XYZ file of C-alpha atoms in Angstrom:
698
model
C -0.104 0.066 0.020
C 1.528 3.307 -0.996
C 0.564 6.628 0.556
C 1.295 9.674 -1.473
C 2.633 12.947 -0.150
C -0.356 14.812 -1.515
C -2.798 13.240 0.583
C -1.499 11.474 3.472
C -3.597 9.255 5.187
C -4.156 9.752 9.057
C -2.214 6.541 9.737
C 0.887 7.636 8.279
C 0.734 11.486 8.449
C 4.628 12.046 7.695
C 4.235 10.263 4.322
C 5.808 7.632 2.016
C 7.390 7.833 -1.354
C 7.887 5.169 -3.687
C 10.750 4.535 -5.560
C 11.557 1.549 -8.172
C 12.293 -0.932 -5.510
C 11.622 0.773 -1.956
C 9.260 2.619 0.084
C 10.821 5.633 1.533
C 9.355 6.349 4.976
C 8.783 9.990 6.214
C 9.055 12.016 2.937
C 7.339 15.037 4.743
C 10.555 15.445 6.866
C 12.853 15.928 4.021
C 13.324 18.185 1.082
C 13.120 17.159 -2.390
C 16.868 17.089 -2.610
C 17.026 15.057 0.221
C 14.712 12.555 -0.878
C 16.468 12.323 -4.198
C 19.531 11.554 -2.431
C 18.443 9.004 -0.305
C 16.656 7.015 -3.047
C 19.992 7.000 -4.823
C 22.256 5.744 -1.980
C 23.193 2.418 -2.326
C 21.387 -0.570 -0.642
C 20.790 -4.248 -1.298
C 18.729 -5.067 -4.421
C 16.711 -7.542 -2.669
C 15.024 -8.890 -5.551
C 11.162 -9.909 -5.192
C 11.084 -7.806 -1.820
C 10.121 -4.543 -0.683
C 12.671 -2.609 0.941
C 11.382 -0.073 3.660
C 13.927 2.769 4.254
C 13.436 5.381 6.956
C 14.544 9.092 5.995
C 14.803 10.654 9.233
C 15.712 8.747 12.556
C 12.344 9.495 14.453
C 10.465 7.348 11.793
C 11.516 4.321 13.608
C 9.898 5.747 16.638
C 6.702 6.601 15.114
C 3.774 5.369 17.001
C 1.894 4.714 14.055
C 4.522 2.700 12.047
C 3.842 -0.634 14.264
C 0.269 0.199 13.618
C 0.724 0.157 10.057
C 2.648 -2.875 9.665
C 0.010 -4.444 12.034
C -2.544 -3.781 9.048
C -0.708 -5.253 6.354
C -1.162 -8.837 5.240
C 0.978 -11.487 6.170
C 1.788 -12.218 2.697
C 3.273 -8.454 2.112
C 4.962 -8.650 5.284
C 6.665 -12.025 4.293
C 8.466 -10.142 1.359
C 9.816 -6.840 3.044
C 12.657 -5.925 4.775
C 13.787 -2.894 6.624
C 17.146 -1.079 5.234
C 18.794 1.649 7.715
C 20.833 4.043 6.259
C 23.937 4.785 8.093
C 23.446 8.491 7.008
C 19.865 8.275 9.052
C 20.613 6.271 12.030
C 24.518 6.640 12.314
C 26.754 3.490 12.832
C 25.227 0.765 14.707
C 26.067 -2.551 16.380
C 24.875 -5.683 16.059
C 22.949 -5.861 19.412
C 21.556 -2.300 18.526
C 20.531 -3.699 15.115
C 18.894 -6.583 16.778
C 16.809 -4.134 19.092
C 15.345 -2.741 15.980
C 14.536 -5.792 14.452
C 12.617 -7.089 17.468
C 10.798 -3.909 17.926
C 9.850 -3.719 14.268
C 9.415 -7.601 14.258
C 10.880 -7.347 10.774
C 14.479 -7.908 9.302
C 17.058 -5.124 9.257
C 19.842 -4.646 6.774
C 22.798 -2.250 7.468
C 26.306 -2.101 5.784
C 28.998 -4.126 7.369
C 31.803 -1.221 6.848
C 29.540 0.891 9.513
C 29.297 -1.810 11.848
C 30.390 -0.553 15.393
C 32.408 -2.909 17.192
C 31.087 -4.588 20.608
C 32.141 -7.562 22.934
C 31.208 -11.166 21.342
C 27.718 -12.558 22.077
C 26.454 -8.877 22.676
C 23.724 -10.130 20.340
C 21.987 -13.502 21.658
C 21.683 -16.171 19.056
C 23.647 -13.850 16.514
C 24.883 -17.091 14.611
C 21.296 -17.880 13.754
C 20.090 -14.285 13.541
C 22.928 -12.484 11.511
C 23.390 -13.444 7.780
C 25.655 -11.721 5.560
C 24.573 -10.312 2.063
C 26.327 -8.879 -1.155
C 25.018 -5.996 -2.937
C 22.206 -8.241 -4.858
C 20.941 -9.433 -1.387
C 21.912 -13.042 -1.869
C 23.660 -14.707 1.085
C 27.446 -15.032 1.013
C 30.218 -15.702 3.734
C 31.277 -12.931 5.820
C 34.368 -12.072 4.217
C 32.508 -11.464 0.866
C 29.517 -9.269 2.464
C 28.578 -5.738 1.983
C 25.568 -5.817 4.293
C 24.491 -7.658 7.338
C 20.694 -8.756 7.986
C 19.512 -9.099 11.401
C 16.421 -11.549 11.879
C 13.605 -10.634 14.432
C 12.943 -13.279 17.077
C 9.588 -13.077 16.317
C 9.156 -12.465 12.554
C 5.907 -10.615 11.615
C 4.430 -12.547 8.362
C 5.354 -15.966 9.442
C 2.033 -17.237 8.988
C 2.005 -16.008 5.616
C 0.288 -18.622 3.062
C -0.921 -21.021 6.047
C -4.398 -21.511 4.265
C -3.805 -20.561 0.665
C -5.767 -22.134 -2.326
C -3.932 -24.432 -4.648
C -4.579 -22.153 -7.348
C -2.786 -19.432 -6.088
C 0.606 -21.335 -5.436
C 2.504 -19.924 -8.770
C 1.564 -16.729 -8.132
C 2.571 -16.291 -4.736
C 5.775 -18.310 -5.123
C 6.764 -16.107 -8.359
C 9.786 -14.803 -6.688
C 13.276 -16.036 -5.256
C 13.097 -16.496 -1.754
C 15.813 -17.807 0.762
C 13.925 -16.885 3.871
C 15.102 -17.297 7.406
C 12.169 -16.925 9.560
C 12.224 -16.890 13.426
C 9.375 -17.603 15.740
C 8.802 -18.626 19.105
C 7.912 -22.410 17.856
C 11.043 -22.690 15.577
C 12.457 -21.290 12.337
C 11.493 -21.589 8.821
C 14.109 -22.080 6.207
C 13.256 -21.354 2.721
C 9.470 -21.191 1.634
C 6.651 -20.786 4.097
C 5.059 -23.909 5.246
C 1.910 -23.481 3.777
C 3.359 -23.376 0.249
C 5.425 -26.272 1.104
C 2.520 -28.098 1.914
C 0.908 -27.062 -1.515
C 3.828 -28.286 -3.106
C 3.969 -31.744 -1.528
C -0.117 -32.299 -2.513
C 0.679 -31.736 -6.000
C 3.607 -34.398 -6.373
C 2.469 -37.900 -7.817
C 2.367 -40.263 -4.844
C 3.313 -37.782 -2.178
C 5.257 -38.273 1.204
C 4.255 -41.775 2.776
C 3.317 -42.101 6.444
C 2.508 -39.662 9.028
C 4.699 -38.517 12.313
C 6.761 -41.601 13.453
C 9.610 -42.119 16.152
C 13.248 -43.090 14.597
C 14.281 -46.701 14.544
C 17.719 -45.720 14.533
C 19.626 -44.769 17.652
C 19.928 -40.584 17.807
C 23.682 -40.912 18.082
C 23.428 -42.606 14.459
C 20.588 -41.099 13.045
C 22.683 -38.208 11.198
C 25.358 -40.321 10.080
C 23.047 -42.863 8.731
C 21.029 -40.482 6.902
C 23.836 -38.834 5.074
C 24.879 -42.481 3.975
C 21.594 -43.282 2.514
C 21.127 -40.184 0.982
C 24.620 -40.512 -0.696
C 26.407 -37.396 0.829
C 29.794 -37.231 0.440
C 30.888 -34.096 2.459
C 29.388 -32.830 5.691
C 29.484 -29.110 6.735
C 29.295 -27.902 10.326
C 27.654 -24.339 10.196
C 27.980 -22.053 13.295
C 24.538 -21.359 13.078
C 21.356 -21.215 10.803
C 22.446 -18.020 9.004
C 25.465 -19.868 8.031
C 23.568 -22.695 6.717
C 21.095 -20.713 4.832
C 24.337 -19.094 3.041
C 25.744 -22.465 2.547
C 22.699 -24.010 0.768
C 22.693 -20.632 -1.821
C 24.576 -22.924 -4.236
C 22.222 -26.083 -3.890
C 21.560 -26.785 -7.762
C 18.142 -26.429 -9.161
C 16.300 -29.824 -8.270
C 19.148 -30.805 -5.836
C 18.377 -31.440 -2.300
C 20.521 -31.152 1.140
C 20.209 -32.979 4.551
C 20.123 -30.976 7.593
C 20.724 -32.559 10.789
C 20.299 -30.706 14.045
C 20.996 -31.777 17.591
C 19.227 -29.923 20.202
C 18.164 -30.322 23.754
C 14.993 -32.427 22.851
C 16.839 -34.812 20.461
C 17.982 -35.049 16.990
C 15.827 -33.238 13.838
C 16.399 -34.533 10.295
C 15.457 -32.236 7.671
C 15.630 -32.445 3.747
C 15.660 -29.054 1.923
C 15.336 -28.870 -1.928
C 15.955 -26.299 -4.414
C 12.513 -26.247 -6.024
C 13.212 -25.415 -9.941
C 9.625 -24.185 -10.005
C 9.604 -21.668 -7.296
C 13.068 -21.068 -7.386
C 13.442 -21.318 -3.678
C 14.285 -23.651 -0.612
C 11.553 -26.180 0.429
C 12.006 -27.345 3.991
C 10.715 -30.850 4.976
C 10.881 -32.630 8.402
C 11.748 -36.208 7.574
C 10.104 -37.324 10.660
C 6.723 -36.243 9.578
C 7.005 -36.022 6.023
C 5.346 -32.425 6.271
C 6.546 -28.830 6.476
C 8.644 -28.400 9.515
C 10.518 -25.928 11.737
C 14.119 -26.030 12.489
C 14.472 -26.230 16.532
C 15.575 -23.071 18.396
C 18.601 -23.498 20.438
C 20.402 -25.860 18.330
C 23.324 -27.279 19.834
C 24.981 -28.443 16.497
C 23.843 -28.520 13.206
C 25.235 -30.394 10.006
C 24.429 -30.593 6.545
C 25.537 -31.853 3.039
C 24.062 -32.209 -0.549
C 22.491 -35.613 -1.329
C 23.219 -37.450 -4.341
C 21.581 -36.433 -7.423
C 20.417 -39.771 -8.386
C 17.190 -39.453 -6.447
C 14.514 -36.979 -6.612
C 13.309 -34.618 -3.678
C 10.468 -37.104 -3.095
C 12.098 -40.271 -3.457
C 14.755 -39.616 -1.291
C 12.233 -38.211 1.674
C 10.470 -41.398 1.276
C 13.327 -43.723 1.292
C 14.601 -41.957 4.303
C 11.195 -42.304 6.009
C 10.824 -46.115 5.490
C 14.795 -46.604 6.410
C 14.893 -44.316 9.443
C 11.257 -44.084 10.746
C 9.834 -47.331 9.543
C 6.697 -45.594 8.062
C 4.112 -47.165 5.936
C 2.086 -45.665 3.011
C -1.133 -43.611 4.453
C -2.368 -42.187 1.209
C -4.925 -44.611 -0.769
C -3.731 -45.535 -4.230
C -7.325 -47.032 -4.570
C -8.661 -43.189 -3.663
C -6.274 -41.585 -5.634
C -6.865 -43.711 -8.959
C -10.763 -43.942 -8.859
C -13.003 -41.882 -10.824
C -15.817 -40.175 -9.098
C -18.393 -40.973 -11.801
C -18.028 -44.666 -10.665
C -18.302 -44.099 -6.821
C -21.327 -44.557 -4.541
C -20.658 -41.864 -1.899
C -22.350 -40.835 1.426
C -22.188 -39.755 5.134
C -23.199 -41.932 7.892
C -24.928 -40.880 11.071
C -21.521 -39.726 12.566
C -20.977 -37.669 9.570
C -18.145 -39.872 8.237
C -17.633 -40.343 4.744
C -17.821 -43.598 3.024
C -17.483 -44.588 -0.566
C -17.920 -47.677 -2.686
C -16.619 -48.454 -6.115
C -19.061 -49.524 -8.814
C -18.376 -51.664 -11.869
C -20.845 -52.278 -14.737
C -24.302 -50.988 -14.714
C -25.665 -48.268 -12.149
C -29.150 -49.048 -12.471
C -29.821 -50.475 -9.265
C -27.449 -47.657 -7.841
C -29.053 -44.528 -8.898
C -26.865 -42.441 -6.364
C -23.486 -43.360 -8.190
C -21.436 -40.150 -9.195
C -23.584 -37.739 -7.095
C -22.238 -35.568 -4.535
C -22.154 -37.324 -1.268
C -24.989 -37.050 0.805
C -26.687 -38.951 3.941
C -26.804 -42.772 3.516
C -30.148 -44.080 1.928
C -32.277 -46.078 4.446
C -34.797 -48.342 2.503
C -34.926 -51.917 1.164
C -33.108 -51.328 -1.849
C -29.742 -52.982 -3.114
C -28.541 -49.585 -2.897
C -29.042 -48.882 0.663
C -28.011 -52.636 1.469
C -24.682 -52.029 0.097
C -24.162 -48.827 1.955
C -25.141 -50.435 5.179
C -22.627 -53.480 4.691
C -19.581 -50.850 3.901
C -20.455 -49.349 7.162
C -20.911 -52.511 9.170
C -17.796 -54.193 7.745
C -15.365 -51.282 7.344
C -14.133 -52.985 4.214
C -13.206 -51.558 0.808
C -16.434 -52.628 -1.381
C -16.411 -53.109 -5.228
C -20.012 -53.639 -6.325
C -20.702 -55.449 -9.713
C -23.733 -53.765 -10.922
C -26.187 -55.320 -13.225
C -29.647 -53.841 -14.892
C -31.957 -56.428 -13.037
C -31.067 -58.688 -10.290
C -29.853 -62.352 -11.849
C -28.496 -60.974 -14.908
C -25.064 -62.071 -16.046
C -22.182 -59.947 -15.789
C -20.728 -58.564 -19.221
C -17.244 -59.652 -20.628
C -15.566 -56.544 -19.570
C -16.354 -56.779 -15.909
C -13.571 -59.113 -15.598
C -10.944 -56.669 -16.755
C -12.428 -53.990 -14.702
C -12.592 -56.040 -11.740
C -8.874 -57.235 -12.044
C -7.933 -53.512 -12.408
C -9.765 -52.307 -9.105
C -8.373 -55.316 -7.136
C -4.983 -54.541 -8.674
C -4.959 -50.950 -7.486
C -6.147 -52.032 -4.128
C -3.211 -54.486 -3.971
C -0.952 -51.220 -3.702
C -2.629 -50.466 -0.569
C -2.223 -54.335 0.894
C -5.753 -54.255 0.669
C -8.195 -56.672 -0.997
C -11.973 -55.164 -1.464
C -14.907 -57.385 -0.748
C -16.858 -58.172 -3.995
C -20.519 -57.634 -4.061
C -23.222 -58.602 -6.470
C -26.735 -59.003 -7.386
C -25.935 -60.529 -10.774
C -25.371 -64.141 -11.953
C -22.214 -65.527 -10.649
C -20.622 -67.449 -13.485
C -17.786 -70.051 -13.647
C -15.351 -67.677 -14.956
C -16.286 -64.867 -12.516
C -15.480 -67.539 -9.432
C -12.351 -68.349 -11.669
C -11.303 -64.874 -11.572
C -11.896 -64.298 -7.841
C -10.106 -66.905 -7.348
C -6.920 -65.745 -9.019
C -7.605 -62.196 -7.363
C -7.743 -63.776 -3.802
C -11.269 -61.889 -3.441
C -14.196 -62.741 -1.627
C -17.657 -62.499 -3.131
C -20.922 -61.533 -1.316
C -23.907 -62.450 -3.655
C -27.577 -63.525 -3.862
C -28.253 -67.164 -4.114
C -31.413 -68.171 -6.268
C -33.688 -70.899 -4.795
C -31.913 -70.975 -1.445
C -33.036 -69.902 1.908
C -31.438 -69.018 4.950
C -33.398 -71.397 7.033
C -32.998 -74.440 4.487
C -36.935 -74.432 3.426
C -38.505 -72.870 0.508
C -37.926 -69.231 -0.094
C -40.659 -67.368 -2.010
C -39.125 -63.970 -1.427
C -36.131 -62.318 -2.613
C -33.015 -64.750 -2.907
C -30.454 -64.416 0.096
C -27.087 -63.368 0.534
C -24.209 -65.906 0.294
C -20.810 -65.764 0.813
C -17.793 -67.337 -1.579
C -14.441 -67.604 -0.472
C -11.564 -68.034 -2.630
C -10.919 -71.913 -3.817
C -14.523 -72.645 -2.707
C -16.202 -75.639 -4.937
C -18.321 -74.564 -7.743
C -21.215 -76.262 -6.073
C -20.496 -74.892 -2.705
C -22.927 -72.169 -1.606
C -22.812 -70.666 1.994
C -26.024 -68.761 2.683
C -25.688 -66.703 5.641
C -28.191 -63.798 5.630
C -31.763 -62.294 4.045
C -30.244 -58.861 4.077
C -27.054 -57.178 3.151
C -26.679 -55.295 6.534
C -26.639 -58.373 8.716
C -23.290 -59.050 10.777
C -23.503 -62.915 9.663
C -22.297 -61.594 6.362
C -19.151 -59.569 8.081
C -18.494 -62.871 9.954
C -18.656 -65.057 7.158
C -15.971 -63.296 5.006
C -12.161 -63.282 5.754
C -10.614 -60.875 8.182
C -7.857 -58.903 6.666
C -7.128 -61.212 3.799
C -3.633 -60.655 1.978
C -3.886 -59.827 -1.496
C -2.864 -61.963 -4.661
C 0.415 -59.699 -5.032
C 2.647 -58.269 -2.161
C 1.770 -54.400 -1.586
C 5.194 -52.927 -3.266
C 7.109 -49.984 -2.332
C 5.482 -46.569 -2.255
C 7.887 -45.489 -5.350
C 7.033 -48.446 -7.279
C 3.297 -47.595 -6.817
C 3.794 -44.044 -7.661
C 5.631 -45.359 -11.029
C 3.134 -47.705 -11.879
C -0.217 -45.533 -11.269
C 1.341 -42.925 -13.352
C 0.306 -42.430 -16.996
C 2.604 -42.609 -19.860
C 1.689 -39.157 -20.860
C 2.911 -37.717 -17.769
C 5.907 -36.321 -19.499
C 9.404 -36.831 -19.629
C 10.586 -35.102 -16.357
C 7.892 -36.912 -14.056
C 8.656 -40.425 -15.675
C 12.336 -39.802 -15.067
C 11.890 -38.596 -11.448
C 9.826 -41.662 -10.667
C 12.076 -44.127 -12.480
C 14.951 -42.364 -10.717
C 13.034 -42.741 -7.466
C 12.600 -46.905 -8.235
C 15.905 -47.239 -8.707
C 17.044 -45.422 -5.714
C 15.493 -48.272 -3.632
C 18.682 -50.201 -4.143
C 16.812 -53.499 -4.777
C 15.514 -54.662 -8.451
C 11.701 -53.714 -8.418
C 11.096 -55.653 -11.715
C 9.941 -58.775 -10.145
C 7.466 -56.817 -8.145
C 6.304 -54.644 -11.229
C 5.783 -57.940 -13.233
C 3.818 -59.399 -10.631
C 1.477 -56.415 -10.528
C 1.238 -56.499 -14.315
C 0.241 -60.306 -13.989
C -2.506 -59.153 -11.785
C -4.147 -56.699 -14.244
C -2.840 -55.358 -17.525
C -3.295 -51.576 -16.413
C 0.150 -51.877 -14.905
C 1.691 -53.525 -17.947
C 3.016 -50.522 -19.550
C 4.743 -48.907 -16.705
C 6.048 -52.475 -16.352
C 7.477 -52.471 -19.316
C 8.701 -49.114 -18.978
C 10.769 -49.966 -15.878
C 12.047 -53.142 -17.607
C 13.231 -51.368 -20.615
C 14.955 -48.787 -18.160
C 17.248 -51.707 -16.558
C 18.143 -53.000 -19.910
C 19.367 -49.531 -21.258
C 16.525 -48.387 -23.131
C 15.323 -45.322 -21.263
C 16.257 -42.338 -23.592
C 15.051 -44.232 -26.653
C 11.743 -45.554 -24.601
C 10.990 -41.696 -23.375
C 11.284 -40.605 -27.346
C 8.660 -42.871 -28.373
C 6.580 -41.813 -25.766
C 6.930 -38.174 -26.273
C 6.099 -38.991 -30.183
C 4.185 -42.227 -30.608
C 2.791 -41.152 -33.979
C 6.195 -41.333 -35.511
C 6.567 -44.393 -37.517
C 9.102 -46.457 -36.321
C 9.624 -44.692 -33.182
C 8.912 -47.698 -31.383
C 12.443 -49.100 -32.713
C 14.389 -46.163 -30.949
C 15.760 -48.058 -27.881
C 16.727 -50.983 -30.207
C 18.720 -48.483 -32.778
C 20.684 -46.928 -29.518
C 22.042 -50.355 -28.701
C 25.670 -49.507 -28.432
C 27.898 -51.153 -31.135
C 30.804 -51.367 -29.105
C 29.176 -54.660 -27.557
C 29.382 -58.127 -29.647
C 26.662 -59.237 -32.028
C 25.663 -61.748 -29.518
C 25.294 -59.402 -26.480
C 23.529 -57.082 -28.853
C 20.843 -59.603 -29.694
C 20.471 -60.320 -25.856
C 19.719 -56.707 -25.036
C 17.377 -56.603 -28.219
C 15.418 -59.466 -27.424
C 15.153 -58.183 -23.858
C 13.374 -55.255 -25.110
C 10.939 -56.232 -27.957
C 8.572 -57.969 -25.805
C 8.439 -54.920 -23.451
C 7.891 -52.504 -26.430
C 5.202 -54.573 -27.957
C 3.544 -54.432 -24.429
C 4.221 -50.694 -24.347
C 2.366 -50.085 -27.618
C -0.441 -52.373 -27.310
C -1.534 -51.477 -23.554
C -0.275 -48.144 -23.035
C -0.574 -46.513 -26.177
C -2.702 -48.551 -28.346
C -0.523 -48.769 -30.927
C -1.460 -51.904 -32.833
C 0.967 -51.136 -35.769
C 3.999 -50.981 -33.691
C 2.744 -53.889 -31.357
C 2.401 -56.225 -34.388
C 5.861 -55.369 -36.027
C 7.614 -55.730 -32.632
C 5.902 -58.900 -31.897
C 6.937 -60.496 -35.620
C 10.573 -59.226 -35.071
C 10.725 -61.236 -31.849
C 8.975 -64.088 -32.896
C 11.257 -64.117 -35.976
C 14.378 -63.668 -33.887
C 13.214 -66.769 -31.610
C 12.893 -68.861 -34.737
C 9.034 -69.554 -33.827
C 7.664 -68.319 -37.241
C 8.232 -68.296 -41.013
C 8.812 -65.613 -43.383
C 5.293 -66.376 -44.654
C 3.583 -66.399 -41.374
C 5.493 -62.813 -40.631
C 4.199 -61.857 -43.998
C 0.692 -62.887 -43.045
C 0.778 -61.023 -39.840
C 1.916 -57.795 -40.909
C -0.769 -57.959 -43.751
C -3.511 -57.859 -40.982
C -2.378 -54.033 -40.633
C -3.909 -53.512 -43.951
C -6.064 -50.006 -43.323
C -3.902 -49.139 -39.929
C -0.460 -49.192 -41.691
C -0.936 -46.091 -43.948
C -0.108 -46.603 -47.555
C 2.161 -43.759 -48.138
C 6.038 -43.891 -49.263
C 6.821 -41.379 -46.668
C 5.276 -43.106 -43.983
C 6.266 -46.575 -44.468
C 9.632 -45.348 -45.502
C 10.462 -44.097 -41.775
C 9.568 -47.778 -40.853
C 12.372 -49.161 -43.430
C 14.805 -46.338 -42.193
C 14.079 -47.521 -38.567
C 14.454 -51.323 -39.495
C 17.599 -50.548 -41.573
C 19.092 -48.992 -38.351
C 18.308 -52.009 -36.269
C 20.098 -54.255 -38.957
C 23.386 -52.424 -38.419
C 23.071 -53.437 -34.885
C 22.188 -56.823 -35.402
C 24.026 -57.888 -39.010
C 23.071 -61.559 -38.055
C 19.636 -60.803 -38.499
C 19.783 -58.740 -41.719
C 17.787 -61.408 -43.517
C 15.297 -61.710 -41.113
C 14.473 -57.914 -40.994
C 14.258 -57.843 -44.772
C 11.439 -60.334 -44.629
C 9.993 -57.646 -42.193
C 10.740 -54.520 -44.478
C 9.288 -56.196 -47.491
C 6.035 -57.412 -45.672
C 6.055 -53.407 -44.740
C 6.498 -52.216 -48.232
C 3.932 -54.837 -49.643
C 1.458 -54.434 -47.258
C -2.085 -54.089 -48.700
């Protein structure tokens, strides 16, 4: 807010003048020449900040100045600093600057050359409060400093962005900020905690677990963290101000670990240089959330982490190793389309949801905003009551009318939803009022899922049933003719007693990093895919068996499993180029064309043979690229000696109408295959058959 001299408000009657980068306070106390001279005096550039400059010493004692500051929003105060010109206030000691900062509750800056000498430790906590800046306002070593900045012990604006809308984050984080904000509760280093929380919510997967105690002894926690993070050089700054200066060279996207020993124990923090906001982001590793550095640190150590892991991958890895945390984010909830959810609130206002596959005719509330539970005699009401009673995840197989058979697509959709629940270590309870076929029973056995279904012609008492069919429970592996009728209504506790308690999924829940990769679409973009692949690699153990097992459970995970397999056999760059331009003819062969010719022909063939089935899976399940899938499958089968030239030609001819019959298009395929032939000279004849079939395809 700017108050022009021509109409000064009552609050600040002495006036405020505006320059290009500062507010000059007390403009009515000086002449025009004095104002111009004050505006021209050197001071820190402070990019992204507003600098408040008193023009006369009485300004600092204005009773209305503090009131004026009290009226400003936290987001404005968070980007403001006071500069005290020596020509106005005279020489000052650090302790005097500290008193000014505490009175204003704002940082104050002052030229190093005008500092008065005083006894050591005259300013309590100087190592944490006094930063040294160059002319650009960047933290530097004391020997290189032009200015000092003294922080108040209780900073105004510390609560900036505590509750900010997600859509505003890109606007409020547009400036480069290396904040060091002191509060009675602790110290903020870098961005405000509210903005860090926004950033964490935007990351695929997000941090795992909640607050946890370390499983490593306190005297080993820091050393073990540095070891896990690949830190090769550990620094021991005198205080938080020196720590901030030491982190100024952290590369964009890089992370550092900060270990703080204090009276209550040991704190472990990860700080990253966020490339989007050009600022530091600090997270408490113990909680996986924005944290405060403790006041009164006894010792501080920090070091730059290895660049092989992303910020999130390192954070989750440290939490798993040092705090034995487990994922709390539900992958099933994160990947569910709201249009296929039955949502409601119970009598205690707790939220519930049930996933629905197939027809929603008997579940008319599906896809609507959550409302009160429906309480009547319908199937929909029974499903809601069973979900509340059991506390289990439910997947409902819906049909238009009770007793109808399930559509063929239900099997794939059911496997997909059970597969996603497996990432949470959960097996949903399957419910249907449709006919249970032999195929459905076999699929439920494969998925290790219990089924609650209606049993026509049966009754709970064993006699003739003239009403609606009762409800039966089937556990995996039960014989086809084994019917266990347990209740007439879905909201009967007998159903809960009959199903298995806490059943184990068909596939063991994977590491959080693998779940994040395997649920990310291939269209996510190169940067995200590279980060996720690096996070999985950073686990230190081969995750391909786990990914393959998940892909065997449901084909929705097959493309990401293929991407991981290709990454492990040297095909990352070529695969990412294919994903970036999947419509380019022959792009699927990019990883093969990049196989190094320094390897022997036999070694190259092994690498190519490892890639081909993965590329075919990537094309078929991830990109619906039938042309690329068919050609790579034919190549793989030919190399294995399991297909003749005629069979290969016939298979490629099935692409008639899909393989565009234009010389330029087919010429790109020929070029790509010729490149592969240079990698595999022993298969030139075989690849010639493929080239001829592509050229001759109708």
